[in-house]
Amino acid sequence: MARDKTLIVGNWKLNLTVGESSLLVHELSKLVKNHRDVEVVLAPTSLALQTLSLQVNHRQFKLAAQNFYWRDHGPYTGEISAAQLRGIAQFALVGHSERRHIFNDSDKDIRAKVQAAIRNHIRPILCIGETASERANGETQDTLHDQLIGGLANVTSEELEHIIIAYEPVWAIGTGQNAHPHDVSQAIRSIRSQIKHLYGTKQAENMQVLYGGSVTADGASSYLALPDVDGLLVGGASLDAHAFSEIIKKAHKSAGASKV
Ligand code: PGA
């Protein structure tokens, strides 16, 4: 898919009951106006996906799974699959740093999940980013490269069109420590140049790349103004209807200014 829309994704992580999730959607639905150039995606607890898929106006909000297992079905107690999410979630986060670092999702798992999502018509949002020590050691580019190769290993050029990359420096997630827009731009340029190397110029130019990590309503515009950034992945601030709708409004403004 070309970079015709700004994507604003709210990752609610392990927060909110199903009832609270439904209430937040209700509040957001009053605050968020539709905009043809902005797509808003909500990633609630998996438990709430079914309820919310019946509740939301799909023109206003799309849904994303935060995680899933890569097999479609079988003896995997406690798991949910992309096949079960099909028709309920249009997107899925894959390789979020909390999955990589707390739950030890390996490149192999991540690659299999990317494949499972695509197989089930769900657009994977592949999250990549360096830790503080990798950054301090000057290893940011290498880390991004390894995570890209790891996640995209089996992806064809046609499949790539369905994938979104989220650049999320691990040290900026949930810390209130903002990445400098200049550094974000540089990292995303390096991501595009690696995509170019792997798939060619057109694919690199068409790749949708988001930024995530302590995005707030105040800071959102400075990232949205970057020509390399096609949207935002928002954690903490997406749990507050007013803060999140402010971020969406800023995306409307920036889409109006038509930077691409
Ligand atoms: P944060 O989370 O906005 O709370 O830093 C971002 C994310 O984990 O995707």
CSV table of C-alpha atoms and ligand atoms in Angstrom, one decimal:
chain,number,residue,atom,x,y,z
A,1,MET,CA,0.0,0.0,0.0
A,2,ALA,CA,1.3,3.4,-0.8
A,3,ARG,CA,1.9,6.0,1.8
A,4,ASP,CA,-1.4,7.8,1.2
A,5,LYS,CA,-2.6,7.7,4.8
A,6,THR,CA,-1.2,8.8,8.1
A,7,LEU,CA,-1.6,5.9,10.5
A,8,ILE,CA,-2.2,6.6,14.2
A,9,VAL,CA,-2.1,3.4,16.3
A,10,GLY,CA,-3.1,3.2,20.0
A,11,ASN,CA,-1.5,0.3,21.8
A,12,TRP,CA,-3.4,-0.2,25.1
A,13,LYS,CA,-1.1,-3.0,26.2
A,14,LEU,CA,-2.2,-4.8,29.4
A,15,ASN,CA,-4.6,-2.2,30.5
A,16,LEU,CA,-8.4,-1.8,30.7
A,17,THR,CA,-11.1,-4.4,31.1
A,18,VAL,CA,-13.4,-5.2,28.2
A,19,GLY,CA,-16.0,-2.8,29.7
A,20,GLU,CA,-13.4,0.0,30.2
A,21,SER,CA,-12.2,-0.6,26.6
A,22,SER,CA,-15.7,-0.2,25.3
A,23,LEU,CA,-16.1,3.0,27.3
A,24,LEU,CA,-12.9,4.4,25.9
A,25,VAL,CA,-14.0,3.7,22.4
A,26,HIS,CA,-17.3,5.4,23.1
A,27,GLU,CA,-15.5,8.5,24.4
A,28,LEU,CA,-13.1,8.5,21.4
A,29,SER,CA,-15.9,8.1,18.9
A,30,LYS,CA,-17.3,11.4,20.1
A,31,LEU,CA,-14.0,13.2,19.9
A,32,VAL,CA,-12.5,11.8,16.7
A,33,LYS,CA,-13.6,13.1,13.3
A,34,ASN,CA,-13.2,11.0,10.2
A,35,HIS,CA,-10.5,12.2,7.8
A,36,ARG,CA,-9.8,10.5,4.6
A,37,ASP,CA,-6.1,10.8,4.9
A,38,VAL,CA,-5.8,9.5,8.5
A,39,GLU,CA,-6.4,6.0,9.7
A,40,VAL,CA,-6.9,5.4,13.4
A,41,VAL,CA,-6.1,1.9,14.7
A,42,LEU,CA,-6.8,0.7,18.2
A,43,ALA,CA,-5.0,-2.3,19.8
A,44,PRO,CA,-7.0,-3.3,23.0
A,45,THR,CA,-6.6,-6.5,25.0
A,46,SER,CA,-7.4,-9.5,22.7
A,47,LEU,CA,-10.4,-10.1,25.0
A,48,ALA,CA,-12.1,-6.9,23.8
A,49,LEU,CA,-11.4,-7.3,20.1
A,50,GLN,CA,-14.7,-9.1,19.3
A,51,THR,CA,-16.8,-6.7,21.3
A,52,LEU,CA,-15.1,-3.6,19.8
A,53,SER,CA,-15.4,-5.0,16.3
A,54,LEU,CA,-19.1,-4.9,16.7
A,55,GLN,CA,-19.1,-1.5,18.4
A,56,VAL,CA,-16.8,0.6,16.2
A,57,ASN,CA,-17.7,2.4,13.1
A,58,HIS,CA,-15.1,0.8,10.8
A,59,ARG,CA,-14.6,4.0,8.9
A,60,GLN,CA,-13.6,5.7,12.2
A,61,PHE,CA,-11.5,3.0,13.8
A,62,LYS,CA,-9.7,-0.1,12.7
A,63,LEU,CA,-8.6,-2.8,15.2
A,64,ALA,CA,-5.2,-4.4,15.8
A,65,ALA,CA,-4.2,-7.4,17.9
A,66,GLN,CA,-1.2,-6.8,20.2
A,67,ASN,CA,0.0,-10.4,19.8
A,68,PHE,CA,-0.9,-13.9,18.5
A,69,TYR,CA,0.6,-17.3,17.9
A,70,TRP,CA,1.9,-18.1,14.5
A,71,ARG,CA,0.2,-21.5,14.0
A,72,ASP,CA,-3.4,-21.2,12.8
A,73,HIS,CA,-4.8,-24.0,15.1
A,74,GLY,CA,-3.7,-27.1,17.0
A,75,PRO,CA,-2.7,-28.2,20.5
A,76,TYR,CA,-1.3,-24.9,21.7
A,77,THR,CA,-3.1,-24.3,25.0
A,78,GLY,CA,-3.7,-20.7,25.9
A,79,GLU,CA,-2.8,-19.2,22.5
A,80,ILE,CA,-4.9,-17.3,19.9
A,81,SER,CA,-4.1,-17.4,16.2
A,82,ALA,CA,-4.2,-15.0,13.3
A,83,ALA,CA,-6.8,-17.3,11.8
A,84,GLN,CA,-9.0,-16.6,14.8
A,85,LEU,CA,-8.4,-12.9,14.5
A,86,ARG,CA,-9.2,-12.8,10.8
A,87,GLY,CA,-12.2,-10.6,10.1
A,88,ILE,CA,-12.0,-9.1,13.6
A,89,ALA,CA,-8.6,-7.3,13.5
A,90,GLN,CA,-7.3,-5.6,10.4
A,91,PHE,CA,-3.8,-5.1,11.8
A,92,ALA,CA,-1.5,-6.8,14.3
A,93,LEU,CA,1.6,-5.7,16.2
A,94,VAL,CA,4.5,-8.1,15.6
A,95,GLY,CA,7.8,-7.9,17.4
A,96,HIS,CA,7.0,-5.2,19.9
A,97,SER,CA,10.0,-4.7,22.2
A,98,GLU,CA,8.0,-5.9,25.2
A,99,ARG,CA,7.4,-9.1,23.4
A,100,ARG,CA,11.0,-9.4,22.3
A,101,HIS,CA,12.5,-8.5,25.7
A,102,ILE,CA,10.0,-9.8,28.3
A,103,PHE,CA,8.6,-12.8,26.4
A,104,ASN,CA,11.7,-13.6,24.4
A,105,ASP,CA,10.0,-13.6,21.0
A,106,SER,CA,12.8,-14.5,18.7
A,107,ASP,CA,13.4,-13.4,15.1
A,108,LYS,CA,12.2,-16.8,14.1
A,109,ASP,CA,8.9,-16.3,16.0
A,110,ILE,CA,8.5,-12.8,14.6
A,111,ARG,CA,9.1,-14.0,11.1
A,112,ALA,CA,6.5,-16.7,11.5
A,113,LYS,CA,4.0,-14.3,12.9
A,114,VAL,CA,4.5,-11.9,10.0
A,115,GLN,CA,3.8,-14.8,7.7
A,116,ALA,CA,0.8,-15.9,9.7
A,117,ALA,CA,-0.7,-12.4,9.7
A,118,ILE,CA,-0.3,-12.0,5.9
A,119,ARG,CA,-1.7,-15.5,5.3
A,120,ASN,CA,-4.8,-14.4,7.3
A,121,HIS,CA,-5.2,-11.0,5.6
A,122,ILE,CA,-4.1,-9.0,8.6
A,123,ARG,CA,-1.5,-6.3,8.1
A,124,PRO,CA,1.5,-6.8,10.4
A,125,ILE,CA,3.0,-3.8,12.1
A,126,LEU,CA,6.6,-5.0,12.5
A,127,CYS,CA,8.2,-3.1,15.4
A,128,ILE,CA,11.9,-2.7,15.5
A,129,GLY,CA,14.3,-0.6,17.6
A,130,GLU,CA,17.6,-0.4,19.4
A,131,THR,CA,18.1,-0.6,23.2
A,132,ALA,CA,19.9,2.2,25.1
A,133,SER,CA,23.2,0.2,25.2
A,134,GLU,CA,23.0,-0.6,21.4
A,135,ARG,CA,22.5,3.1,20.8
A,136,ALA,CA,25.4,4.0,23.1
A,137,ASN,CA,27.7,1.5,21.3
A,138,GLY,CA,26.8,3.0,17.9
A,139,GLU,CA,24.9,-0.2,16.9
A,140,THR,CA,21.5,1.3,16.0
A,141,GLN,CA,21.8,0.7,12.3
A,142,ASP,CA,23.0,-2.9,12.7
A,143,THR,CA,20.2,-3.6,15.1
A,144,LEU,CA,17.6,-2.2,12.8
A,145,HIS,CA,19.2,-4.2,9.9
A,146,ASP,CA,19.2,-7.5,11.9
A,147,GLN,CA,15.6,-7.0,13.0
A,148,LEU,CA,14.4,-6.1,9.5
A,149,ILE,CA,16.2,-9.1,8.0
A,150,GLY,CA,14.9,-11.3,10.8
A,151,GLY,CA,11.3,-10.3,10.4
A,152,LEU,CA,11.1,-10.0,6.7
A,153,ALA,CA,13.2,-13.1,5.7
A,154,ASN,CA,10.3,-14.9,4.0
A,155,VAL,CA,8.4,-11.9,2.7
A,156,THR,CA,8.0,-11.5,-1.0
A,157,SER,CA,7.9,-8.1,-2.7
A,158,GLU,CA,4.1,-8.3,-3.2
A,159,GLU,CA,3.6,-9.3,0.5
A,160,LEU,CA,5.8,-6.3,1.6
A,161,GLU,CA,3.1,-4.0,0.4
A,162,HIS,CA,0.9,-5.1,3.3
A,163,ILE,CA,3.5,-4.6,6.0
A,164,ILE,CA,4.0,-1.6,8.1
A,165,ILE,CA,7.3,-0.9,10.0
A,166,ALA,CA,7.2,0.9,13.4
A,167,TYR,CA,10.5,2.3,14.5
A,168,GLU,CA,10.4,2.2,18.3
A,169,PRO,CA,13.7,2.9,20.1
A,170,VAL,CA,13.4,0.6,23.2
A,171,TRP,CA,14.8,3.3,25.5
A,172,ALA,CA,12.0,5.7,24.5
A,173,ILE,CA,9.1,3.3,25.2
A,174,GLY,CA,7.2,4.2,28.3
A,175,THR,CA,10.0,6.2,29.6
A,176,GLY,CA,8.9,9.8,28.8
A,177,GLN,CA,12.3,10.1,27.1
A,178,ASN,CA,11.6,11.4,23.6
A,179,ALA,CA,13.7,10.5,20.7
A,180,HIS,CA,14.9,13.6,18.9
A,181,PRO,CA,13.1,14.1,15.6
A,182,HIS,CA,16.4,14.3,13.8
A,183,ASP,CA,17.5,10.9,15.1
A,184,VAL,CA,14.1,9.4,14.2
A,185,SER,CA,14.5,10.8,10.7
A,186,GLN,CA,18.0,9.3,10.4
A,187,ALA,CA,16.9,5.9,11.7
A,188,ILE,CA,13.9,5.8,9.3
A,189,ARG,CA,16.1,6.7,6.4
A,190,SER,CA,18.4,3.9,7.3
A,191,ILE,CA,15.3,1.5,7.4
A,192,ARG,CA,14.3,2.7,3.9
A,193,SER,CA,17.7,2.3,2.6
A,194,GLN,CA,17.8,-1.3,3.9
A,195,ILE,CA,14.4,-2.0,2.3
A,196,LYS,CA,15.8,-0.5,-0.9
A,197,HIS,CA,18.7,-2.8,-0.7
A,198,LEU,CA,16.5,-5.9,-0.1
A,199,TYR,CA,13.5,-5.1,-2.4
A,200,GLY,CA,14.3,-2.1,-4.6
A,201,THR,CA,13.6,1.7,-4.7
A,202,LYS,CA,9.9,1.6,-5.3
A,203,GLN,CA,9.2,-0.7,-2.3
A,204,ALA,CA,11.4,1.5,-0.1
A,205,GLU,CA,9.6,4.6,-1.2
A,206,ASN,CA,6.2,3.0,-0.7
A,207,MET,CA,6.9,1.5,2.7
A,208,GLN,CA,4.8,2.9,5.5
A,209,VAL,CA,7.0,3.6,8.5
A,210,LEU,CA,5.7,4.8,11.9
A,211,TYR,CA,7.5,6.3,14.9
A,212,GLY,CA,6.7,5.1,18.5
A,213,GLY,CA,8.1,5.8,21.9
A,214,SER,CA,6.7,8.3,24.5
A,215,VAL,CA,4.6,10.2,22.0
A,216,THR,CA,2.4,12.8,23.6
A,217,ALA,CA,-0.1,15.3,22.3
A,218,ASP,CA,2.5,18.0,22.7
A,219,GLY,CA,5.3,16.1,20.9
A,220,ALA,CA,3.3,14.5,18.1
A,221,SER,CA,3.5,17.3,15.6
A,222,SER,CA,7.3,17.3,15.5
A,223,TYR,CA,7.3,13.7,14.4
A,224,LEU,CA,4.3,14.0,12.0
A,225,ALA,CA,6.1,16.9,10.3
A,226,LEU,CA,9.0,14.6,9.2
A,227,PRO,CA,8.7,13.6,5.6
A,228,ASP,CA,9.9,10.1,6.5
A,229,VAL,CA,7.3,9.5,9.2
A,230,ASP,CA,3.9,8.1,8.0
A,231,GLY,CA,2.3,7.8,11.4
A,232,LEU,CA,2.7,7.1,15.1
A,233,LEU,CA,2.4,4.1,17.5
A,234,VAL,CA,1.2,5.5,20.8
A,235,GLY,CA,1.2,3.6,24.1
A,236,GLY,CA,0.5,5.6,27.3
A,237,ALA,CA,-1.1,8.6,25.7
A,238,SER,CA,-3.6,6.4,23.8
A,239,LEU,CA,-5.3,5.4,27.1
A,240,ASP,CA,-6.5,9.0,27.6
A,241,ALA,CA,-9.3,9.9,25.2
A,242,HIS,CA,-8.4,13.6,25.2
A,243,ALA,CA,-4.7,13.1,24.7
A,244,PHE,CA,-5.2,10.5,22.0
A,245,SER,CA,-7.8,12.6,20.1
A,246,GLU,CA,-5.4,15.6,20.2
A,247,ILE,CA,-2.7,13.4,18.6
A,248,ILE,CA,-5.2,12.4,15.9
A,249,LYS,CA,-6.2,16.0,15.3
A,250,LYS,CA,-2.5,16.8,14.8
A,251,ALA,CA,-2.3,14.1,12.2
A,252,HIS,CA,-5.3,15.6,10.5
A,253,LYS,CA,-3.5,18.9,10.3
A,254,SER,CA,-0.3,17.4,9.1
A,255,ALA,CA,-2.2,15.3,6.5
A,256,GLY,CA,-3.9,18.6,5.4
A,257,ALA,CA,-0.5,20.1,4.9
A,258,SER,CA,0.2,17.2,2.6
A,259,LYS,CA,3.9,16.6,3.1
A,260,VAL,CA,4.3,13.4,1.0
B,1,PGA,P1,4.6,4.6,24.9
B,1,PGA,O1,4.5,3.2,24.2
B,1,PGA,O2,4.0,5.6,24.0
B,1,PGA,O3,3.9,4.5,26.2
B,1,PGA,O4,6.1,4.9,25.0
B,1,PGA,C1,4.7,3.0,22.8
B,1,PGA,C2,4.7,1.6,22.4
B,1,PGA,O5,5.0,0.7,23.3
B,1,PGA,O6,4.2,1.2,21.4
